[in-house]
Tab-separated table of C-alpha atoms in Angstrom:
chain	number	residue	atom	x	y	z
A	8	UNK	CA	-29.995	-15.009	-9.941
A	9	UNK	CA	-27.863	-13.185	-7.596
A	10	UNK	CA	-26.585	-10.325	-7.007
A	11	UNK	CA	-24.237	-8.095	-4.826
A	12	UNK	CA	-24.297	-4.266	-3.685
A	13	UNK	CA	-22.020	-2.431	-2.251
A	14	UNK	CA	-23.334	0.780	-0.695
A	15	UNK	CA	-21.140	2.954	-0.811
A	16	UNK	CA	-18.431	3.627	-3.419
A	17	UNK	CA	-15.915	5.815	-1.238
A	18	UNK	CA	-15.786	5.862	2.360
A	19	UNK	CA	-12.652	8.432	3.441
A	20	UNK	CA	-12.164	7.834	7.200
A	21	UNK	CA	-9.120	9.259	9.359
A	22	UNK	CA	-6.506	6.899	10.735
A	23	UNK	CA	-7.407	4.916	13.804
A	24	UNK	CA	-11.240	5.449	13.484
A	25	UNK	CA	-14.015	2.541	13.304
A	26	UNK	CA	-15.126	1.245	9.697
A	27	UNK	CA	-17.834	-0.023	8.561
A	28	UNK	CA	-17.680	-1.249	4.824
A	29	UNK	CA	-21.761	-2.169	3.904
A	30	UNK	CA	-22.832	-5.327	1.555
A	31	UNK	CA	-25.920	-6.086	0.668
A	32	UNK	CA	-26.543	-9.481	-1.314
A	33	UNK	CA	-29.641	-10.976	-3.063
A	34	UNK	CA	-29.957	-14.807	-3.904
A	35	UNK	CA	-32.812	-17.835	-4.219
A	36	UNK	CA	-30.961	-20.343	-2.818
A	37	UNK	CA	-28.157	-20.555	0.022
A	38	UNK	CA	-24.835	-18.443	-0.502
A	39	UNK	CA	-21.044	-17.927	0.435
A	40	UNK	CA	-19.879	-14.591	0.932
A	41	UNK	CA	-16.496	-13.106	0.437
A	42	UNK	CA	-14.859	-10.088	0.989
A	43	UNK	CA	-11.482	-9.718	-0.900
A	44	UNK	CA	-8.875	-6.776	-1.427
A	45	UNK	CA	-7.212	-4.802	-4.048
A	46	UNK	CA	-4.268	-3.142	-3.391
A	47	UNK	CA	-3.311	-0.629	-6.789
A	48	UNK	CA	-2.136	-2.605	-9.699
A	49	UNK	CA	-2.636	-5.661	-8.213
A	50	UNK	CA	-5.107	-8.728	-8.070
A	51	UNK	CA	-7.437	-9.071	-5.488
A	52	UNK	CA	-6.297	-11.002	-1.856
A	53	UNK	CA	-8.963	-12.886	0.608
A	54	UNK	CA	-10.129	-11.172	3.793
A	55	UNK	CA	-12.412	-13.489	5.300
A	56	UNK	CA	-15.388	-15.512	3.774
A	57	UNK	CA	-18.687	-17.104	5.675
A	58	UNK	CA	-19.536	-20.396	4.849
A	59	UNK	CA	-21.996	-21.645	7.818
A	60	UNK	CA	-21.922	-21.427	11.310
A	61	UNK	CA	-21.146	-18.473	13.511
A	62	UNK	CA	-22.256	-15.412	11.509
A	63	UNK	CA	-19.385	-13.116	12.798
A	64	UNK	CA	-16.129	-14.350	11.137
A	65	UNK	CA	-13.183	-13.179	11.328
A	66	UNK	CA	-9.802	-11.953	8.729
A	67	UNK	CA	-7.047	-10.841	8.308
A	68	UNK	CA	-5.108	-7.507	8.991
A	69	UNK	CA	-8.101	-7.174	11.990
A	70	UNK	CA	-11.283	-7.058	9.501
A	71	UNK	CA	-14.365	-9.163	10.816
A	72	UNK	CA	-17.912	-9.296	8.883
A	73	UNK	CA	-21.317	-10.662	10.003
A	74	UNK	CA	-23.681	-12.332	8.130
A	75	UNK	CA	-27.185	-11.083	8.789
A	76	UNK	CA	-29.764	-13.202	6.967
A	77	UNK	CA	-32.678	-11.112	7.616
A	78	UNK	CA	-31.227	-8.486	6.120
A	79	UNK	CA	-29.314	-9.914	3.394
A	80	UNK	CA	-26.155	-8.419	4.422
A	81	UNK	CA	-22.726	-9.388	4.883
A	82	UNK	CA	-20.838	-6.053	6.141
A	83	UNK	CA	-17.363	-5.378	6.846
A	84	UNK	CA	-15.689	-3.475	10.241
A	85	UNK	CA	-12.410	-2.829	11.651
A	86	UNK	CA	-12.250	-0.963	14.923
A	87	UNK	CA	-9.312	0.749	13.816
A	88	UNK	CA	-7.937	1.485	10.858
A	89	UNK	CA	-4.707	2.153	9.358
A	90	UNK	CA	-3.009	4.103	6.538
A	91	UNK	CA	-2.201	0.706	5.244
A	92	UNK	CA	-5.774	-0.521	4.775
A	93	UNK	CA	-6.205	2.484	2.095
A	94	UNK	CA	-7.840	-0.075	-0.642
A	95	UNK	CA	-10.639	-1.569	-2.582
A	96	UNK	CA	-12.675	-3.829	-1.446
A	97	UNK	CA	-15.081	-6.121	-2.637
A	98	UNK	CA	-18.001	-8.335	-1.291
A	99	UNK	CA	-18.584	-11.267	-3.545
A	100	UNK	CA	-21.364	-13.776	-3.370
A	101	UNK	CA	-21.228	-17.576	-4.697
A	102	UNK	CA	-24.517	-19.829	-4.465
A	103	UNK	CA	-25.149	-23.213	-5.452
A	104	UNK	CA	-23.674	-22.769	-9.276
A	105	UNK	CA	-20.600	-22.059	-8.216
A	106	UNK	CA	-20.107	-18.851	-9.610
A	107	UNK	CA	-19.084	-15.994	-7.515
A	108	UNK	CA	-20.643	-12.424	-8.314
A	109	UNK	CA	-18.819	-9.397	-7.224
A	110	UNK	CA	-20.150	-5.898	-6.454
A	111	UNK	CA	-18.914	-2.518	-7.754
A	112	UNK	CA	-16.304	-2.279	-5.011
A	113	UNK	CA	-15.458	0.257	-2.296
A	114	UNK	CA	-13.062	2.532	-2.194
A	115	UNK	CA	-11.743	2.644	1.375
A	116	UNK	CA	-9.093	5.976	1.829
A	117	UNK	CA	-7.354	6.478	5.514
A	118	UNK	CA	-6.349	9.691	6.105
A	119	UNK	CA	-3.616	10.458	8.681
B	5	UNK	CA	6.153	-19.748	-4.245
B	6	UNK	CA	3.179	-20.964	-5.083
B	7	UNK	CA	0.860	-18.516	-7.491
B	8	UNK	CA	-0.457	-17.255	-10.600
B	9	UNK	CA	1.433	-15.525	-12.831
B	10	UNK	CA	-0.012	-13.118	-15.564
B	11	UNK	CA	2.035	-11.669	-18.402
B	12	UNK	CA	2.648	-9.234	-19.652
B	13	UNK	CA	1.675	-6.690	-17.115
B	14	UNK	CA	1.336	-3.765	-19.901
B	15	UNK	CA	-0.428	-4.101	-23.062
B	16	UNK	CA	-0.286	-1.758	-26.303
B	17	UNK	CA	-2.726	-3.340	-29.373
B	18	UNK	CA	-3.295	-1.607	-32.135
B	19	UNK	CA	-6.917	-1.426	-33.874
B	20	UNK	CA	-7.575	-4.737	-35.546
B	21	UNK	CA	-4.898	-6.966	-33.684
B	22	UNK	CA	-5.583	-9.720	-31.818
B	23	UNK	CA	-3.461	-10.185	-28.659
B	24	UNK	CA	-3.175	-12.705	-26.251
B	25	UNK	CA	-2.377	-12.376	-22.280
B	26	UNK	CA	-0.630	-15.374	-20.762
B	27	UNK	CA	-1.915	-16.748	-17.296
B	28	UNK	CA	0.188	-19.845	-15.509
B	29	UNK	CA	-0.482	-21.470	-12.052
B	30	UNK	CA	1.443	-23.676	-10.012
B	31	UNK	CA	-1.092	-24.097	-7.445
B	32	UNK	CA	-2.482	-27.963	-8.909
B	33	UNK	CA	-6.080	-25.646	-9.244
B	34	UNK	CA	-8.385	-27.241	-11.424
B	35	UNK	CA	-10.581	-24.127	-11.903
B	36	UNK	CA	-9.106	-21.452	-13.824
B	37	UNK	CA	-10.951	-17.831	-14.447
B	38	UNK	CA	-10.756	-14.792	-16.327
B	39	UNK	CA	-12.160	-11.344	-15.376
B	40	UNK	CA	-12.397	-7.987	-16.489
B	41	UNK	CA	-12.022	-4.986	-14.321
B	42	UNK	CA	-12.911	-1.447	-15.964
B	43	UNK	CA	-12.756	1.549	-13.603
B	44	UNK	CA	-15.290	1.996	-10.559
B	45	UNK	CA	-17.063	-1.355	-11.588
B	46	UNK	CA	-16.916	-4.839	-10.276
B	47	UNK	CA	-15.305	-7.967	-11.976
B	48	UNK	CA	-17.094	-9.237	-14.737
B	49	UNK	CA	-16.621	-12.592	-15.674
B	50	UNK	CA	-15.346	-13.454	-19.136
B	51	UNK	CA	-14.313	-16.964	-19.929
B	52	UNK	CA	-13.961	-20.247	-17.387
B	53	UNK	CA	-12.616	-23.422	-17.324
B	54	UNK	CA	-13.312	-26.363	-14.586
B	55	UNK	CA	-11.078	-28.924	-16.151
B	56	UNK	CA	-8.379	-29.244	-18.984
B	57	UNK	CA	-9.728	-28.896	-22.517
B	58	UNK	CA	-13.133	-27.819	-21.209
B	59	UNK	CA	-14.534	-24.120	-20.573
B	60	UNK	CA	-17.390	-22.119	-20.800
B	61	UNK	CA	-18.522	-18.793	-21.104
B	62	UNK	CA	-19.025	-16.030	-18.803
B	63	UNK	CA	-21.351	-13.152	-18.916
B	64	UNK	CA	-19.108	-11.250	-21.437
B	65	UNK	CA	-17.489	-13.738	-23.427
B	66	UNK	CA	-18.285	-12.123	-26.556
B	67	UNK	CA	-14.720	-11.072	-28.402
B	68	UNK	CA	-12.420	-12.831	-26.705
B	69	UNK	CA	-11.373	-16.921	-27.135
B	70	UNK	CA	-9.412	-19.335	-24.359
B	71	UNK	CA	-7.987	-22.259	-24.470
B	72	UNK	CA	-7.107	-25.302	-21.556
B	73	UNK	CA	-4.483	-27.131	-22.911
B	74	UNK	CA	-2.895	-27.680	-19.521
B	75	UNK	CA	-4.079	-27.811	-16.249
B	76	UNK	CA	-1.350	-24.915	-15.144
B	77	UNK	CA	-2.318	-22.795	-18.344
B	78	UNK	CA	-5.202	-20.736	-19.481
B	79	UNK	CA	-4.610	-17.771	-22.218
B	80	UNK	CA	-6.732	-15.290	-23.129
B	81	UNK	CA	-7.297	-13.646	-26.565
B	82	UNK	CA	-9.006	-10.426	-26.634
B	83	UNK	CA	-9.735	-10.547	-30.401
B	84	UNK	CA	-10.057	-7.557	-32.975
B	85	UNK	CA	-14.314	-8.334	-32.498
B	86	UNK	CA	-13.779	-7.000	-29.055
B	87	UNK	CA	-14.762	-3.334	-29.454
B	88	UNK	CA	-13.829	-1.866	-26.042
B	89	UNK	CA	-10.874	-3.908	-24.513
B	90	UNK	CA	-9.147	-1.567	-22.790
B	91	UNK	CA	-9.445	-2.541	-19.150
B	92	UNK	CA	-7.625	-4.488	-16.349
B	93	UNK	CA	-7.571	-8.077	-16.776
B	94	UNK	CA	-7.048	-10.508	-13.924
B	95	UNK	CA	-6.818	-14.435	-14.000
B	96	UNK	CA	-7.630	-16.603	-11.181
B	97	UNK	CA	-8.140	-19.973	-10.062
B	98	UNK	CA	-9.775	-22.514	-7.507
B	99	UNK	CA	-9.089	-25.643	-6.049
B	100	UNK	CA	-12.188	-26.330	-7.914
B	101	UNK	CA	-15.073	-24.828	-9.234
B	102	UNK	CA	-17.127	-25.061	-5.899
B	103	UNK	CA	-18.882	-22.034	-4.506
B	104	UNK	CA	-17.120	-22.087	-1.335
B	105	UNK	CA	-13.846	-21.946	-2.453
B	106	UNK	CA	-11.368	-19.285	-2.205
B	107	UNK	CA	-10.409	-17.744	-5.352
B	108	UNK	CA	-6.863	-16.679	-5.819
B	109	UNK	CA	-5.853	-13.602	-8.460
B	110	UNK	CA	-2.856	-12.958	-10.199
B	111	UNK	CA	-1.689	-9.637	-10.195
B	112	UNK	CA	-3.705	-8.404	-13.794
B	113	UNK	CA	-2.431	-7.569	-16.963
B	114	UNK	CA	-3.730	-3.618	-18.325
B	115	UNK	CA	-4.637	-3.626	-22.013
B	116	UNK	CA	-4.398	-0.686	-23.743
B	117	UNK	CA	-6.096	0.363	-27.494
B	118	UNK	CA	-3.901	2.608	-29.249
């Protein structure tokens, strides 16, 4: 089975600092990992996904995550943030069954 | 545009109704999902369909019903057996029911008990 934690629920940061958004992930067989976006009210978008190859990939609106098999992560950074990247955020995993898994989310607040 | 649309966006049901929340895509996706979203938790998958006239259940499937008539459409009906159903509900779909594969969201429906 797998499964998906997110390890922090809230992280308040002020505008223009480094982020660091932490997912750790648990599953038997080979996985994809996702992180998506939830702006209030609304569905979630795509930031960036790993599928194979280079374990640092790289999203939208600046985000980049790197996949760290050894430690069964998959965490989330942006050098600098903005008011507009106030948000959830979730880290999904999908293995062989197709089925994608989603942790608990994280609420990311910039402060100015 | 290209999308998912989910309808309505606000939900009032009453104790013992059913009520059904409308999800259409125009994206030719053959995978079509439902989730629910209840504060401070993670999605939690309901219902699923990988094909027209074919879906299964998800890990809380219990009180609601779907249907896959057409590819483009897939309703869900949270029905009076449901004993909690207020939460956010969200629709997506995939090109196809592959674990790579980007899923795209609609913007939710919010279903209220009153």
């Amino acid at each position: 089975a797998q499964s998906v934690t997110q390890l922090d629920s809230q992280v308040p940061v002020f505008e223009e600092a480094p982020v660091e958004l932490r997912c750790n992930y648990s599953s038997s067989v080979s996985v994809y990992l996702f992180w998506y976006v939830q702006y209030p009210n609304q569905g979630l978008q795509l930031l960036l996904k790993y599928l194979s190859g280079s374990t640092l990939v790289k999203g939208i609106n600046g985000f980049e995550a790197e996949f760290n098999k050894s430690q069964t992560s998959f965490h989330l950074r942006k050098p600098s943030v903005h008011i507009s990247d106030t948000a959830e955020y979730f880290c999904a995993v999908s293995d062989g069954a197709g089925k994608s898994t989603f942790g608990d989310g994280t609420t990311l607040t910039v402060k100015p | 545009d290209g999308g998912i649309t989910q309808s309505p966006k606000y939900l009032f049901r009453k104790e013992g109704q059913n009520v059904t929340l409308s999800c259409e895509q125009n994206l030719n996706h053959d995978a079509m999902y439902w989730y629910r979203q209840d504060p401070g938790q993670g999605l939690r998958l309901i219902y699923y369909s990988q094909i027209v006239n074919d879906f299964q259940k998800g890990d809380i499937a219990e009180g609601y019903s779907v249907s896959r008539e057409k590819k483009e459409s897939f309703p869900l009906t949270v029905t009076s057996a449901q004993k909690n159903p207020t939460a956010f509900y969200l629709c997506a779909s995939s090109i196809a029911d592959n674990p790579g594969n980007t899923i795209y969201f609609g913007e939710g429906s919010w279903l209220t008990v009153v």
